[in-house]
């Protein structure tokens, strides 16, 4: 195997207990997509557990390894490329029920924004650096730990923490702790237009998190609009609940 590439966030999971916890968080017999199989710590047991598994890997050597591995296995597919470009088409073409990944740190934020919007997925098991996981899993309105990503992810997903891992669970060890989160679909029905509006609204609302929402939404909102949606414009973005964000996204003028 070639050396781990820092630019691709390659920290390979070696802790057997952690591997079992991640794989057990995926229901058995489902179809799945794994982002970044790497050397296969999660991939190999997932192949046993899932009825169909597709993997996306950017690293040329690792992708070639998996291509060879999957040659005579109709239940295993490999896509060589960047998940940031290929996620939507891969999900459309392979229709996985679950998505799994020990995500590369450098893309985990923007990738989660894409994943959070996906329709037709039942659940996801994803690993993050601890601070990012805490922000993603924080309930909107709970203060400093929550952010725009907390609002976006809880629109469609219920999130639970599966485990926390120290740097020594990986080779090479990263500098930070990691956390595995399980996302399961909440009963809210798919509303892509509503999701897109919410995403835009949250981006504006958290642009300056120390400022009040009155300041962040100037000049789009005026006193009448604030009154109509029943939200105190003197609040900071970290104080708004999911329901208030949804109401605010609806109250903003659409273009
Ligand atoms: N799943 C393996 C494990 O748990 O040991 C590897 C995890 S490692 C943190 C991240 C993996 O994602 C690496 O194999 C890396 O090459 C791959 N990767 C990095 N950036 C990627 C991208 N943009 N698209 C697809 N794969 C990527």
Tab-separated table of C-alpha atoms and ligand atoms in Angstrom:
chain	number	residue	atom	x	y	z
A	1	UNK	CA	0.000	0.000	0.000
A	2	UNK	CA	1.225	3.532	-0.729
A	3	UNK	CA	1.813	6.079	2.047
A	4	UNK	CA	-1.164	7.883	3.573
A	5	UNK	CA	-1.850	11.149	1.720
A	6	UNK	CA	-2.431	14.138	3.954
A	7	UNK	CA	-4.041	16.133	1.144
A	8	UNK	CA	-6.825	13.504	0.946
A	9	UNK	CA	-7.336	13.418	4.719
A	10	UNK	CA	-6.150	9.820	4.891
A	11	UNK	CA	-6.323	8.590	8.487
A	12	UNK	CA	-7.167	4.913	8.313
A	13	UNK	CA	-9.316	3.416	11.036
A	14	UNK	CA	-7.643	0.489	12.816
A	15	UNK	CA	-9.673	0.125	16.047
A	16	UNK	CA	-11.744	-3.077	15.642
A	17	UNK	CA	-14.290	-2.068	18.281
A	18	UNK	CA	-14.932	1.249	16.480
A	19	UNK	CA	-15.264	-0.532	13.128
A	20	UNK	CA	-17.892	-2.855	14.634
A	21	UNK	CA	-19.827	0.099	16.118
A	22	UNK	CA	-19.949	1.876	12.740
A	23	UNK	CA	-20.984	-1.200	10.765
A	24	UNK	CA	-23.605	-2.178	13.384
A	25	UNK	CA	-25.176	1.284	13.018
A	26	UNK	CA	-26.157	0.340	9.428
A	27	UNK	CA	-29.171	-2.021	9.214
A	28	UNK	CA	-28.231	-5.358	7.676
A	29	UNK	CA	-29.347	-6.218	4.148
A	30	UNK	CA	-29.645	-2.624	2.899
A	31	UNK	CA	-28.079	-1.086	-0.196
A	32	UNK	CA	-25.333	1.394	0.688
A	33	UNK	CA	-22.832	3.920	-0.583
A	34	UNK	CA	-19.479	4.392	1.154
A	35	UNK	CA	-17.558	7.625	0.728
A	36	UNK	CA	-13.765	7.124	0.794
A	37	UNK	CA	-13.228	3.389	1.402
A	38	UNK	CA	-9.472	3.920	1.796
A	39	UNK	CA	-7.884	0.592	2.713
A	40	UNK	CA	-11.240	-0.964	3.510
A	41	UNK	CA	-11.526	-0.900	7.318
A	42	UNK	CA	-15.283	-0.305	7.013
A	43	UNK	CA	-15.713	-1.534	3.426
A	44	UNK	CA	-14.863	-5.183	4.047
A	45	UNK	CA	-17.397	-5.768	6.858
A	46	UNK	CA	-19.958	-3.568	5.022
A	47	UNK	CA	-19.726	-5.831	1.975
A	48	UNK	CA	-20.827	-8.694	4.207
A	49	UNK	CA	-23.655	-6.707	5.748
A	50	UNK	CA	-25.155	-4.950	2.723
A	51	UNK	CA	-27.033	-6.421	-0.219
A	52	UNK	CA	-25.282	-3.977	-2.558
A	53	UNK	CA	-22.366	-1.616	-1.867
A	54	UNK	CA	-20.950	1.165	-4.030
A	55	UNK	CA	-17.817	3.080	-3.033
A	56	UNK	CA	-16.467	6.450	-4.243
A	57	UNK	CA	-12.716	6.953	-3.869
A	58	UNK	CA	-10.632	9.875	-5.139
A	59	UNK	CA	-7.198	8.298	-4.590
A	60	UNK	CA	-6.045	6.742	-7.856
A	61	UNK	CA	-4.139	3.786	-6.324
A	62	UNK	CA	-6.863	2.923	-3.841
A	63	UNK	CA	-9.550	3.171	-6.534
A	64	UNK	CA	-7.526	0.788	-8.743
A	65	UNK	CA	-7.263	-1.637	-5.812
A	66	UNK	CA	-11.051	-1.631	-5.307
A	67	UNK	CA	-11.692	-1.928	-9.032
A	68	UNK	CA	-9.695	-5.140	-9.047
A	69	UNK	CA	-11.438	-6.370	-5.891
A	70	UNK	CA	-14.891	-5.840	-7.336
A	71	UNK	CA	-14.269	-7.322	-10.764
A	72	UNK	CA	-16.263	-10.523	-10.227
A	73	UNK	CA	-18.722	-9.257	-7.638
A	74	UNK	CA	-22.032	-7.956	-8.985
A	75	UNK	CA	-22.975	-6.658	-5.510
A	76	UNK	CA	-19.991	-4.277	-5.352
A	77	UNK	CA	-19.377	-1.157	-7.423
A	78	UNK	CA	-16.530	1.359	-7.451
A	79	UNK	CA	-16.508	4.914	-8.704
A	80	UNK	CA	-13.184	6.692	-9.064
A	81	UNK	CA	-13.475	10.425	-8.522
A	82	UNK	CA	-14.316	13.309	-6.231
A	83	UNK	CA	-17.443	12.818	-4.141
A	84	UNK	CA	-18.060	16.586	-4.187
A	85	UNK	CA	-18.670	16.352	-7.945
A	86	UNK	CA	-20.185	12.872	-8.098
A	87	UNK	CA	-22.490	12.589	-5.097
A	88	UNK	CA	-25.764	13.588	-6.749
A	89	UNK	CA	-25.334	11.487	-9.904
A	90	UNK	CA	-24.067	8.461	-7.926
A	91	UNK	CA	-27.047	8.582	-5.571
A	92	UNK	CA	-29.406	8.942	-8.532
A	93	UNK	CA	-27.818	6.023	-10.401
A	94	UNK	CA	-27.223	3.554	-7.549
A	95	UNK	CA	-30.117	4.519	-5.219
A	96	UNK	CA	-28.490	3.552	-1.916
A	97	UNK	CA	-30.696	3.365	1.191
A	98	UNK	CA	-27.764	4.238	3.488
A	99	UNK	CA	-24.597	6.339	3.184
A	100	UNK	CA	-21.506	5.601	5.257
A	101	UNK	CA	-18.163	7.352	5.533
A	102	UNK	CA	-15.175	8.223	7.636
A	103	UNK	CA	-15.078	11.615	5.950
A	104	UNK	CA	-11.932	13.458	4.926
A	105	UNK	CA	-11.695	16.494	7.247
A	106	UNK	CA	-11.121	19.055	4.530
A	107	UNK	CA	-14.487	18.482	2.811
A	108	UNK	CA	-16.700	17.314	5.670
A	109	UNK	CA	-18.571	20.650	6.123
A	110	UNK	CA	-19.564	21.316	2.479
A	111	UNK	CA	-20.122	17.587	1.886
A	112	UNK	CA	-22.535	17.419	4.828
A	113	UNK	CA	-24.489	20.355	3.378
A	114	UNK	CA	-24.912	18.269	0.174
A	115	UNK	CA	-25.723	15.060	2.076
A	116	UNK	CA	-28.264	16.809	4.296
A	117	UNK	CA	-30.286	17.815	1.227
A	118	UNK	CA	-30.540	14.319	-0.277
A	119	UNK	CA	-33.949	12.873	-0.857
A	120	UNK	CA	-34.667	9.130	-0.836
A	121	UNK	CA	-31.963	8.128	1.696
A	122	UNK	CA	-33.089	6.343	4.896
A	123	UNK	CA	-30.001	6.941	6.991
A	124	UNK	CA	-26.306	7.825	7.188
A	125	UNK	CA	-23.402	6.894	9.461
A	126	UNK	CA	-20.667	9.505	9.205
A	127	UNK	CA	-17.462	10.238	11.067
A	128	UNK	CA	-16.239	13.779	11.746
A	129	UNK	CA	-13.646	15.547	13.815
A	130	UNK	CA	-15.238	16.081	17.209
A	131	UNK	CA	-15.844	19.850	17.022
A	132	UNK	CA	-17.577	19.542	13.657
A	133	UNK	CA	-19.767	16.652	14.889
A	134	UNK	CA	-20.776	18.662	17.956
A	135	UNK	CA	-21.869	21.563	15.795
A	136	UNK	CA	-23.785	19.313	13.392
A	137	UNK	CA	-25.584	17.472	16.201
A	138	UNK	CA	-26.408	20.603	18.250
A	139	UNK	CA	-30.075	21.563	18.332
A	140	UNK	CA	-30.737	25.019	16.817
A	141	UNK	CA	-31.368	27.628	19.503
A	142	UNK	CA	-28.981	26.100	22.042
A	143	UNK	CA	-26.329	28.812	21.926
A	144	UNK	CA	-22.701	28.993	20.886
A	145	UNK	CA	-22.207	25.358	19.815
A	146	UNK	CA	-24.928	25.500	17.151
A	147	UNK	CA	-24.440	27.013	13.700
A	148	UNK	CA	-25.941	27.101	10.225
A	149	UNK	CA	-25.049	23.431	9.675
A	150	UNK	CA	-27.049	22.431	12.806
A	151	UNK	CA	-30.168	24.002	11.306
A	152	UNK	CA	-29.638	22.446	7.872
A	153	UNK	CA	-28.984	18.908	9.128
A	154	UNK	CA	-31.973	18.711	11.480
A	155	UNK	CA	-34.444	19.748	8.759
A	156	UNK	CA	-34.601	16.159	7.428
A	157	UNK	CA	-32.557	14.158	9.995
A	158	UNK	CA	-32.586	12.919	13.577
A	159	UNK	CA	-28.991	12.637	14.732
A	160	UNK	CA	-27.468	10.464	17.458
A	161	UNK	CA	-23.874	10.047	18.580
A	162	UNK	CA	-22.601	6.482	18.142
A	163	UNK	CA	-19.074	6.819	19.610
A	164	UNK	CA	-16.107	9.115	20.224
A	165	UNK	CA	-12.661	7.971	19.099
A	166	UNK	CA	-9.207	9.092	20.246
A	167	UNK	CA	-6.420	9.809	17.717
A	168	UNK	CA	-4.910	6.372	18.457
A	169	UNK	CA	-7.841	4.629	16.747
A	170	UNK	CA	-6.314	5.661	13.378
A	171	UNK	CA	-3.133	5.209	11.406
A	172	UNK	CA	-1.584	7.715	11.039
A	173	UNK	CA	-3.234	9.342	14.099
A	174	UNK	CA	-4.916	12.719	13.468
A	175	UNK	CA	-4.420	15.620	15.905
A	176	UNK	CA	-8.030	15.587	17.043
A	177	UNK	CA	-10.690	13.266	18.457
A	178	UNK	CA	-13.360	11.952	16.100
A	179	UNK	CA	-17.072	11.334	16.564
A	180	UNK	CA	-19.384	8.983	14.650
A	181	UNK	CA	-22.939	10.240	14.084
A	182	UNK	CA	-25.933	8.263	12.893
A	183	UNK	CA	-28.511	10.210	10.875
A	184	UNK	CA	-31.984	8.773	10.437
A	185	UNK	CA	-34.634	10.364	8.289
A	186	UNK	CA	-37.290	12.293	10.222
A	187	UNK	CA	-40.951	12.247	9.100
A	188	UNK	CA	-40.774	15.675	7.415
A	189	UNK	CA	-41.709	15.162	3.774
A	190	UNK	CA	-39.227	16.113	1.094
A	191	UNK	CA	-39.452	19.780	0.154
A	192	UNK	CA	-36.438	20.686	-1.997
A	193	UNK	CA	-37.600	24.279	-2.543
A	194	UNK	CA	-38.120	24.745	1.199
A	195	UNK	CA	-34.728	23.220	1.932
A	196	UNK	CA	-32.972	25.498	-0.583
A	197	UNK	CA	-34.709	28.570	0.901
A	198	UNK	CA	-33.749	27.500	4.417
A	199	UNK	CA	-30.126	26.969	3.391
A	200	UNK	CA	-29.936	30.454	1.872
A	201	UNK	CA	-31.643	32.000	4.889
A	202	UNK	CA	-29.285	30.304	7.346
A	203	UNK	CA	-26.237	31.397	5.358
A	204	UNK	CA	-27.345	35.030	5.645
A	205	UNK	CA	-28.472	34.635	9.241
A	206	UNK	CA	-25.172	33.239	10.484
A	207	UNK	CA	-22.967	35.483	8.306
A	208	UNK	CA	-22.093	37.501	11.438
A	209	UNK	CA	-22.981	35.334	14.394
A	210	UNK	CA	-22.265	38.019	17.010
A	211	UNK	CA	-24.761	40.374	15.362
A	212	UNK	CA	-28.512	40.281	15.845
A	213	UNK	CA	-30.718	38.823	13.121
A	214	UNK	CA	-32.052	42.358	12.607
A	215	UNK	CA	-28.565	43.338	11.407
A	216	UNK	CA	-27.886	40.159	9.432
A	217	UNK	CA	-31.140	40.430	7.491
A	218	UNK	CA	-30.988	44.132	6.738
A	219	UNK	CA	-32.353	45.294	4.287
A	220	UNK	CA	-34.474	42.235	3.337
A	221	UNK	CA	-36.586	42.311	6.497
A	222	UNK	CA	-38.576	45.274	7.801
A	223	UNK	CA	-40.579	45.732	11.051
A	224	UNK	CA	-43.819	44.466	9.465
A	225	UNK	CA	-42.168	41.298	8.199
A	226	UNK	CA	-40.586	40.617	11.603
A	227	UNK	CA	-43.945	41.076	13.223
A	228	UNK	CA	-45.684	38.802	10.712
A	229	UNK	CA	-43.313	35.887	11.359
A	230	UNK	CA	-43.417	36.515	15.122
A	231	UNK	CA	-39.653	36.508	15.710
A	232	UNK	CA	-37.834	39.033	17.914
A	233	UNK	CA	-35.278	40.718	15.585
A	234	UNK	CA	-33.086	41.503	18.599
A	235	UNK	CA	-32.094	37.810	18.893
A	236	UNK	CA	-28.746	36.408	17.825
A	237	UNK	CA	-28.828	33.610	15.193
A	238	UNK	CA	-27.742	30.985	17.735
A	239	UNK	CA	-30.970	31.601	19.715
A	240	UNK	CA	-33.443	30.663	16.947
A	241	UNK	CA	-35.190	27.262	16.933
A	242	UNK	CA	-35.649	25.210	13.758
A	243	UNK	CA	-39.309	26.279	13.564
A	244	UNK	CA	-38.270	29.947	13.757
A	245	UNK	CA	-35.703	29.464	10.969
A	246	UNK	CA	-38.375	27.847	8.797
A	247	UNK	CA	-40.782	30.714	9.499
A	248	UNK	CA	-38.052	33.250	8.723
A	249	UNK	CA	-37.097	31.511	5.453
A	250	UNK	CA	-40.770	31.752	4.397
A	251	UNK	CA	-41.031	35.409	5.415
A	252	UNK	CA	-38.015	36.547	3.366
A	253	UNK	CA	-38.877	38.146	0.026
A	254	UNK	CA	-38.316	35.599	-2.788
A	255	UNK	CA	-36.584	36.585	-5.971
B	1	LIG	N1	-12.773	4.579	5.170
B	1	LIG	C1	-11.339	4.462	5.440
B	1	LIG	C2	-11.108	4.193	6.906
B	1	LIG	O1	-12.032	4.436	7.688
B	1	LIG	O2	-10.018	3.751	7.248
B	1	LIG	C3	-10.583	5.729	4.990
B	1	LIG	C4	-11.005	7.004	5.664
B	1	LIG	S1	-9.968	8.399	5.290
B	1	LIG	C5	-10.339	9.467	6.662
B	1	LIG	C6	-10.819	9.270	3.965
B	1	LIG	C7	-10.857	8.550	2.611
B	1	LIG	O3	-11.552	9.376	1.671
B	1	LIG	C8	-9.502	8.273	1.990
B	1	LIG	O4	-9.467	6.972	1.451
B	1	LIG	C9	-9.361	9.332	0.891
B	1	LIG	O5	-8.518	8.942	-0.168
B	1	LIG	C10	-10.797	9.489	0.449
B	1	LIG	N2	-11.112	10.833	-0.094
B	1	LIG	C11	-10.567	12.021	0.254
B	1	LIG	N3	-11.141	13.033	-0.415
B	1	LIG	C12	-12.078	12.462	-1.220
B	1	LIG	C13	-12.990	12.981	-2.180
B	1	LIG	N4	-13.059	14.294	-2.422
B	1	LIG	N5	-13.800	12.120	-2.841
B	1	LIG	C14	-13.737	10.771	-2.604
B	1	LIG	N6	-12.880	10.223	-1.705
B	1	LIG	C15	-12.063	11.052	-1.030
